Short mmCIF file of C-alpha atoms in Angstrom, two decimals:
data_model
loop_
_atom_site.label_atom_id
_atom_site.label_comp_id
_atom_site.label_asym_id
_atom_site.label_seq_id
_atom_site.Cartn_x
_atom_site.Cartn_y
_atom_site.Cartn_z
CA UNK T 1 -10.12 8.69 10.92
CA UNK T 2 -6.85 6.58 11.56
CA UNK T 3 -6.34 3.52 10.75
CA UNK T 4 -3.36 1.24 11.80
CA UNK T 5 -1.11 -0.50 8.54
CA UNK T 6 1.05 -3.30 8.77
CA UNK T 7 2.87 -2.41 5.57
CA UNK T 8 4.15 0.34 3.65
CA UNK T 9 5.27 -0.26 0.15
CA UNK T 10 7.09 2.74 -0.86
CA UNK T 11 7.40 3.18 -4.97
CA UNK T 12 8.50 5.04 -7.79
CA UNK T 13 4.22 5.13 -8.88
CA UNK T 14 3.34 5.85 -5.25
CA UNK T 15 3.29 4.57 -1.83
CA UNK T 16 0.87 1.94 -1.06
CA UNK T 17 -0.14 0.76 2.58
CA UNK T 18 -1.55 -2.67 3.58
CA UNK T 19 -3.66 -3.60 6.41
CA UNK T 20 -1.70 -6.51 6.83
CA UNK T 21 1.11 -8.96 5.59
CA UNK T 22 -0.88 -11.41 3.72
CA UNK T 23 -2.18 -9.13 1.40
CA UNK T 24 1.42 -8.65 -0.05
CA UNK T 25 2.60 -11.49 -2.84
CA UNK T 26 5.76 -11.73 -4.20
CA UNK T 27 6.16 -12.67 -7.57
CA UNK T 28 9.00 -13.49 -10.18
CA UNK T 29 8.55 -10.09 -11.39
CA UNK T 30 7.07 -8.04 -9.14
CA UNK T 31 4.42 -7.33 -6.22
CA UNK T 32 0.61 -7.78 -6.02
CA UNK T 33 -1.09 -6.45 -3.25
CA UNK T 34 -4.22 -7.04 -2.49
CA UNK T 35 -6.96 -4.33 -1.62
CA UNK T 36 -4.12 -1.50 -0.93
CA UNK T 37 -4.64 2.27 -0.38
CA UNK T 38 -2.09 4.77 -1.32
CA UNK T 39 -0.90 7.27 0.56
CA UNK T 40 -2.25 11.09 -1.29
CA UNK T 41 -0.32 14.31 -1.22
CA UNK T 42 -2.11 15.52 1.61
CA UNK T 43 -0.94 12.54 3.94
CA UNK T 44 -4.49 10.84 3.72
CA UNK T 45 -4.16 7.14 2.54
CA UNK T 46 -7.30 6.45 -0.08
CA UNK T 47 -8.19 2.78 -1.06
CA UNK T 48 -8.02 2.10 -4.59
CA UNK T 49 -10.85 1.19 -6.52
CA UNK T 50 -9.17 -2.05 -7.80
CA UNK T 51 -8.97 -6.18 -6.11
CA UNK T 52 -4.85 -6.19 -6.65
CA UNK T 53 -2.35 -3.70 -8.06
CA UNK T 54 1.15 -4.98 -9.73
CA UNK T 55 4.11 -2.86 -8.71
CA UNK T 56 7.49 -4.19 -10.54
CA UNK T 57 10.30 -4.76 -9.06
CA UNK T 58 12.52 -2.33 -10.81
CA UNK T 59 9.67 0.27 -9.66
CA UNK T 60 9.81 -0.53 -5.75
CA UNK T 61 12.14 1.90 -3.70
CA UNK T 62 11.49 -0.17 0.05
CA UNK T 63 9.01 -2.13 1.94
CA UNK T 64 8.47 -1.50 5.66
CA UNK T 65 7.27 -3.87 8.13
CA UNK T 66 5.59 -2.45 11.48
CA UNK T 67 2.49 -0.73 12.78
CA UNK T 68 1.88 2.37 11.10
CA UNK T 69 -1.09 4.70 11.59
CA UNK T 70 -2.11 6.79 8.74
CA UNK T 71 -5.30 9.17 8.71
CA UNK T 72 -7.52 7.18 6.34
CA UNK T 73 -10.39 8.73 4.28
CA UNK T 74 -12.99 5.73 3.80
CA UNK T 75 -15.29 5.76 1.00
CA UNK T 76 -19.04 6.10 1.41
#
């Protein structure tokens, strides 16, 4: 099924996709975000099994801003 993503945080540990702005926080040294999926070799973005993940700075490659619509594979 797709799913529409307001942000697409692209990384040397993966690419990780947000439903929406608020669940990205900057910090001193890096970037939380909050209940993100990431995107799978297939194309298919899977949500992580975790409340936050912490992506350093000196790890992130770009953040993208928009409306993005990724096929989305939703646990059961």
């Amino acid at each position: 099924m797709k799913e529409e993503y307001s942000v697409i945080i692209l990384s040397k540990s993966g690419d990780f996709l947000l439903e929406n702005e608020e669940q990205l926080n900057r910090r001193e040294n890096g970037i939380e975000a909050d209940e993100p999926y990431i995107m799978t070799e297939d194309e298919t973005a899977h949500r992580i099994r975790a409340k936050e993940v912490f992506i350093p700075y000196s790890s992130v490659e770009n953040i993208q801003y928009g409306k993005f619509e990724q096929e989305t594979e939703k646990a059961n």
